[in-house]
Amino acid sequence: MKKSLVCLSVLASVVGAVHAEEAPAVTSNLTLTTKYKYRGQDQSNSDKTVAPALQGGFDYSKNGFYVGNWNSSIGFVSGTDLEMDFYGGYKGQITPDFGFDVGALRYQYPQGAVFNTTELYGAVSWSIVTAKLSYTVSKRYFGIEEARGTLYADLSANYELVKGVTLNAHLGATRFSDDAHDAVAAAGGTLANYVDYKVGATYDIGSGFSAAAAYAGGNKKDAWGDVNKGRLIVSITKAM
């Protein structure tokens, strides 16, 4: 117990020192993309290769603590055309190469409350690699009932190839809770755990603008259909 308290005290002092002089910061972003995919699945019309989405949000941070909001137009269900995400947490650096991030994220659908979802997450980063685990605490997971305990694992890497050009790679895995599998089976359906991927590159244009191109999708298309189909996605972002 005492050793643990000493370690926590040292950790707190290190993290505190990192953030001691940090001034409050407010940033915002705006993105236009040819298609919105999340965790490998289409959030816009799956029948079209190009289904543009407008996205944007803001973040406030101070001394490692942060809150933010991000929004996107969507089209995966008729009558539901807006996703609003609200999140907050704490992040810090233990060493210049090793960092961490813990927080909570709420996905809100004003026109489709059945899809509302809440997750807790924790992440660690080492150099160019980040590993993150998200845990569903809400009863539903994007409309799937009895999904509390659903897990999403995310491994991502970003490597600056040359000045202004960064290669991006991501691999994720969704594991639905046993209760979610049972609920879907009871309704006469099947629920498949799946893996998703994304590979691409980002180019820093300058003046806060960046352009990105990526190929993203997921497996188990026999269970999920075109929603998991691989797509080429192009986007442009303005950071402010």
GROMACS .gro file of C-alpha atoms in nm:
model
  240
    1MET     CA    1   0.000   0.000   0.000
    2LYS     CA    2   0.272   0.250   0.099
    3LYS     CA    3   0.478   0.165  -0.208
    4SER     CA    4   0.172   0.223  -0.426
    5LEU     CA    5   0.108   0.559  -0.262
    6VAL     CA    6   0.469   0.663  -0.314
    7CYS     CA    7   0.452   0.565  -0.681
    8LEU     CA    8   0.129   0.758  -0.725
    9SER     CA    9   0.282   1.062  -0.558
   10VAL     CA   10   0.582   1.051  -0.789
   11LEU     CA   11   0.354   1.006  -1.091
   12ALA     CA   12   0.136   1.299  -0.984
   13SER     CA   13   0.438   1.522  -0.935
   14VAL     CA   14   0.579   1.431  -1.277
   15VAL     CA   15   0.247   1.488  -1.454
   16GLY     CA   16   0.183   1.803  -1.253
   17ALA     CA   17   0.519   1.943  -1.357
   18VAL     CA   18   0.438   1.880  -1.721
   19HIS     CA   19   0.115   2.080  -1.699
   20ALA     CA   20   0.209   2.338  -1.435
   21GLU     CA   21   0.262   2.627  -1.677
   22GLU     CA   22   0.003   2.531  -1.937
   23ALA     CA   23  -0.238   2.810  -2.032
   24PRO     CA   24  -0.601   2.736  -2.120
   25ALA     CA   25  -0.638   2.649  -2.487
   26VAL     CA   26  -0.943   2.647  -2.711
   27THR     CA   27  -0.918   2.493  -3.057
   28SER     CA   28  -1.173   2.412  -3.324
   29ASN     CA   29  -1.185   2.217  -3.648
   30LEU     CA   30  -1.397   2.183  -3.960
   31THR     CA   31  -1.383   1.892  -4.206
   32LEU     CA   32  -1.543   1.806  -4.538
   33THR     CA   33  -1.512   1.437  -4.624
   34THR     CA   34  -1.630   1.221  -4.913
   35LYS     CA   35  -1.760   0.960  -4.668
   36TYR     CA   36  -1.791   0.915  -4.292
   37LYS     CA   37  -1.680   0.577  -4.161
   38TYR     CA   38  -1.646   0.495  -3.792
   39ARG     CA   39  -1.489   0.176  -3.667
   40GLY     CA   40  -1.493   0.052  -4.023
   41GLN     CA   41  -1.865   0.104  -4.075
   42ASP     CA   42  -2.046   0.355  -4.297
   43GLN     CA   43  -2.223   0.630  -4.108
   44SER     CA   44  -2.353   0.777  -4.434
   45ASN     CA   45  -2.539   0.611  -4.720
   46SER     CA   46  -2.383   0.267  -4.778
   47ASP     CA   47  -2.524   0.247  -5.131
   48LYS     CA   48  -2.295   0.524  -5.255
   49THR     CA   49  -1.918   0.533  -5.292
   50VAL     CA   50  -1.928   0.908  -5.228
   51ALA     CA   51  -2.166   1.040  -4.961
   52PRO     CA   52  -2.020   1.370  -4.835
   53ALA     CA   53  -2.030   1.461  -4.467
   54LEU     CA   54  -1.964   1.791  -4.294
   55GLN     CA   55  -1.791   1.760  -3.956
   56GLY     CA   56  -1.659   1.995  -3.692
   57GLY     CA   57  -1.605   2.062  -3.326
   58PHE     CA   58  -1.407   2.233  -3.055
   59ASP     CA   59  -1.180   2.142  -2.764
   60TYR     CA   60  -1.089   2.317  -2.440
   61SER     CA   61  -0.787   2.204  -2.239
   62LYS     CA   62  -0.594   2.317  -1.933
   63ASN     CA   63  -0.331   2.140  -1.725
   64GLY     CA   64  -0.403   1.807  -1.891
   65PHE     CA   65  -0.780   1.817  -1.842
   66TYR     CA   66  -0.995   1.856  -2.151
   67VAL     CA   67  -1.355   1.871  -2.271
   68GLY     CA   68  -1.485   1.884  -2.623
   69ASN     CA   69  -1.763   1.843  -2.873
   70TRP     CA   70  -1.754   1.696  -3.224
   71ASN     CA   71  -2.041   1.676  -3.471
   72SER     CA   72  -2.107   1.515  -3.807
   73SER     CA   73  -2.382   1.483  -4.061
   74ILE     CA   74  -2.487   1.118  -4.099
   75GLY     CA   75  -2.723   0.914  -4.312
   76PHE     CA   76  -2.728   0.552  -4.201
   77VAL     CA   77  -3.092   0.573  -4.084
   78SER     CA   78  -3.373   0.768  -4.248
   79GLY     CA   79  -3.472   1.068  -4.037
   80THR     CA   80  -3.151   1.072  -3.833
   81ASP     CA   81  -2.903   1.312  -3.989
   82LEU     CA   82  -2.688   1.442  -3.703
   83GLU     CA   83  -2.437   1.289  -3.460
   84MET     CA   84  -2.312   1.495  -3.165
   85ASP     CA   85  -2.024   1.367  -2.951
   86PHE     CA   86  -1.936   1.507  -2.608
   87TYR     CA   87  -1.622   1.401  -2.424
   88GLY     CA   88  -1.389   1.487  -2.142
   89GLY     CA   89  -1.084   1.344  -1.975
   90TYR     CA   90  -0.727   1.384  -1.867
   91LYS     CA   91  -0.407   1.324  -2.062
   92GLY     CA   92  -0.040   1.363  -1.982
   93GLN     CA   93   0.317   1.264  -2.060
   94ILE     CA   94   0.522   1.044  -1.827
   95THR     CA   95   0.827   1.081  -2.051
   96PRO     CA   96   0.869   1.263  -2.384
   97ASP     CA   97   0.781   0.936  -2.563
   98PHE     CA   98   0.527   0.783  -2.323
   99GLY     CA   99   0.183   0.934  -2.266
  100PHE     CA  100  -0.162   0.838  -2.142
  101ASP     CA  101  -0.523   0.946  -2.185
  102VAL     CA  102  -0.836   0.852  -1.986
  103GLY     CA  103  -1.188   0.983  -2.030
  104ALA     CA  104  -1.553   0.938  -2.118
  105LEU     CA  105  -1.735   0.982  -2.449
  106ARG     CA  106  -2.106   1.027  -2.517
  107TYR     CA  107  -2.246   0.976  -2.866
  108GLN     CA  108  -2.574   1.167  -2.896
  109TYR     CA  109  -2.828   1.142  -3.178
  110PRO     CA  110  -3.093   1.415  -3.135
  111GLN     CA  111  -3.328   1.251  -3.386
  112GLY     CA  112  -3.260   0.891  -3.287
  113ALA     CA  113  -3.218   0.839  -2.913
  114VAL     CA  114  -3.207   0.461  -2.956
  115PHE     CA  115  -2.853   0.502  -3.094
  116ASN     CA  116  -2.720   0.705  -2.799
  117THR     CA  117  -2.409   0.539  -2.653
  118THR     CA  118  -2.168   0.611  -2.367
  119GLU     CA  119  -1.814   0.476  -2.335
  120LEU     CA  120  -1.523   0.500  -2.096
  121TYR     CA  121  -1.176   0.480  -2.249
  122GLY     CA  122  -0.810   0.455  -2.164
  123ALA     CA  123  -0.510   0.489  -2.392
  124VAL     CA  124  -0.133   0.473  -2.379
  125SER     CA  125   0.103   0.605  -2.643
  126TRP     CA  126   0.465   0.526  -2.711
  127SER     CA  127   0.644   0.726  -2.978
  128ILE     CA  128   0.430   0.695  -3.294
  129VAL     CA  129   0.200   0.416  -3.164
  130THR     CA  130  -0.118   0.449  -2.956
  131ALA     CA  131  -0.320   0.166  -2.801
  132LYS     CA  132  -0.671   0.243  -2.675
  133LEU     CA  133  -0.951   0.042  -2.515
  134SER     CA  134  -1.313   0.162  -2.498
  135TYR     CA  135  -1.578   0.006  -2.271
  136THR     CA  136  -1.951   0.060  -2.323
  137VAL     CA  137  -2.132   0.163  -2.003
  138SER     CA  138  -2.469   0.244  -2.161
  139LYS     CA  139  -2.738  -0.019  -2.208
  140ARG     CA  140  -2.729   0.027  -2.585
  141TYR     CA  141  -2.438   0.033  -2.831
  142PHE     CA  142  -2.548   0.234  -3.134
  143GLY     CA  143  -2.895   0.080  -3.125
  144ILE     CA  144  -2.793  -0.272  -3.018
  145GLU     CA  145  -2.972  -0.371  -2.696
  146GLU     CA  146  -2.815  -0.516  -2.378
  147ALA     CA  147  -2.471  -0.408  -2.498
  148ARG     CA  148  -2.317  -0.288  -2.171
  149GLY     CA  149  -1.968  -0.437  -2.156
  150THR     CA  150  -1.901  -0.421  -2.531
  151LEU     CA  151  -1.531  -0.358  -2.596
  152TYR     CA  152  -1.348  -0.178  -2.873
  153ALA     CA  153  -0.970  -0.212  -2.905
  154ASP     CA  154  -0.779   0.036  -3.120
  155LEU     CA  155  -0.415   0.024  -3.231
  156SER     CA  156  -0.298   0.324  -3.437
  157ALA     CA  157   0.030   0.459  -3.568
  158ASN     CA  158   0.124   0.789  -3.733
  159TYR     CA  159   0.464   0.823  -3.897
  160GLU     CA  160   0.599   1.142  -4.055
  161LEU     CA  161   0.748   1.020  -4.382
  162VAL     CA  162   0.879   1.359  -4.490
  163LYS     CA  163   0.809   1.708  -4.363
  164GLY     CA  164   0.435   1.769  -4.392
  165VAL     CA  165   0.344   1.414  -4.497
  166THR     CA  166   0.231   1.166  -4.231
  167LEU     CA  167   0.142   0.802  -4.292
  168ASN     CA  168  -0.156   0.677  -4.089
  169ALA     CA  169  -0.244   0.318  -4.000
  170HIS     CA  170  -0.518   0.181  -3.776
  171LEU     CA  171  -0.646  -0.162  -3.673
  172GLY     CA  172  -0.952  -0.202  -3.451
  173ALA     CA  173  -1.162  -0.484  -3.308
  174THR     CA  174  -1.520  -0.478  -3.179
  175ARG     CA  175  -1.627  -0.745  -2.930
  176PHE     CA  176  -1.993  -0.729  -2.836
  177SER     CA  177  -2.106  -0.830  -2.489
  178ASP     CA  178  -2.255  -1.177  -2.439
  179ASP     CA  179  -2.587  -1.015  -2.346
  180ALA     CA  180  -2.590  -0.824  -2.675
  181HIS     CA  181  -2.535  -1.147  -2.868
  182ASP     CA  182  -2.820  -1.310  -2.673
  183ALA     CA  183  -3.056  -1.016  -2.729
  184VAL     CA  184  -2.999  -1.015  -3.104
  185ALA     CA  185  -3.034  -1.395  -3.120
  186ALA     CA  186  -3.362  -1.376  -2.926
  187ALA     CA  187  -3.491  -1.135  -3.191
  188GLY     CA  188  -3.399  -1.386  -3.463
  189GLY     CA  189  -3.078  -1.221  -3.579
  190THR     CA  190  -2.704  -1.271  -3.551
  191LEU     CA  191  -2.439  -1.034  -3.422
  192ALA     CA  192  -2.083  -1.071  -3.548
  193ASN     CA  193  -1.773  -0.940  -3.377
  194TYR     CA  194  -1.548  -0.786  -3.639
  195VAL     CA  195  -1.214  -0.622  -3.718
  196ASP     CA  196  -1.175  -0.289  -3.896
  197TYR     CA  197  -0.881  -0.117  -4.063
  198LYS     CA  198  -0.769   0.215  -4.207
  199VAL     CA  199  -0.452   0.305  -4.398
  200GLY     CA  200  -0.372   0.639  -4.553
  201ALA     CA  201  -0.176   0.960  -4.543
  202THR     CA  202  -0.222   1.320  -4.429
  203TYR     CA  203  -0.064   1.624  -4.592
  204ASP     CA  204  -0.013   1.949  -4.400
  205ILE     CA  205  -0.101   2.219  -4.653
  206GLY     CA  206  -0.025   2.505  -4.415
  207SER     CA  207  -0.225   2.785  -4.251
  208GLY     CA  208  -0.419   2.525  -4.051
  209PHE     CA  209  -0.532   2.328  -4.357
  210SER     CA  210  -0.463   1.958  -4.410
  211ALA     CA  211  -0.574   1.703  -4.668
  212ALA     CA  212  -0.607   1.329  -4.613
  213ALA     CA  213  -0.673   1.018  -4.817
  214ALA     CA  214  -0.737   0.675  -4.667
  215TYR     CA  215  -0.883   0.334  -4.742
  216ALA     CA  216  -1.105   0.205  -4.461
  217GLY     CA  217  -1.343  -0.082  -4.398
  218GLY     CA  218  -1.405  -0.396  -4.197
  219ASN     CA  219  -1.430  -0.774  -4.227
  220LYS     CA  220  -1.736  -0.998  -4.173
  221LYS     CA  221  -1.910  -0.842  -4.473
  222ASP     CA  222  -2.120  -1.158  -4.497
  223ALA     CA  223  -2.279  -1.055  -4.167
  224TRP     CA  224  -2.268  -0.676  -4.194
  225GLY     CA  225  -2.307  -0.626  -4.568
  226ASP     CA  226  -2.194  -0.313  -4.752
  227VAL     CA  227  -2.170  -0.111  -4.430
  228ASN     CA  228  -1.828  -0.277  -4.377
  229LYS     CA  229  -1.717  -0.247  -4.738
  230GLY     CA  230  -1.374  -0.095  -4.795
  231ARG     CA  231  -1.391   0.262  -4.923
  232LEU     CA  232  -1.147   0.526  -5.043
  233ILE     CA  233  -1.208   0.841  -4.839
  234VAL     CA  234  -1.072   1.188  -4.914
  235SER     CA  235  -1.107   1.482  -4.675
  236ILE     CA  236  -0.989   1.835  -4.611
  237THR     CA  237  -0.968   1.987  -4.263
  238LYS     CA  238  -0.921   2.338  -4.128
  239ALA     CA  239  -0.784   2.357  -3.773
  240MET     CA  240  -0.831   2.682  -3.582
   0.00000   0.00000   0.00000
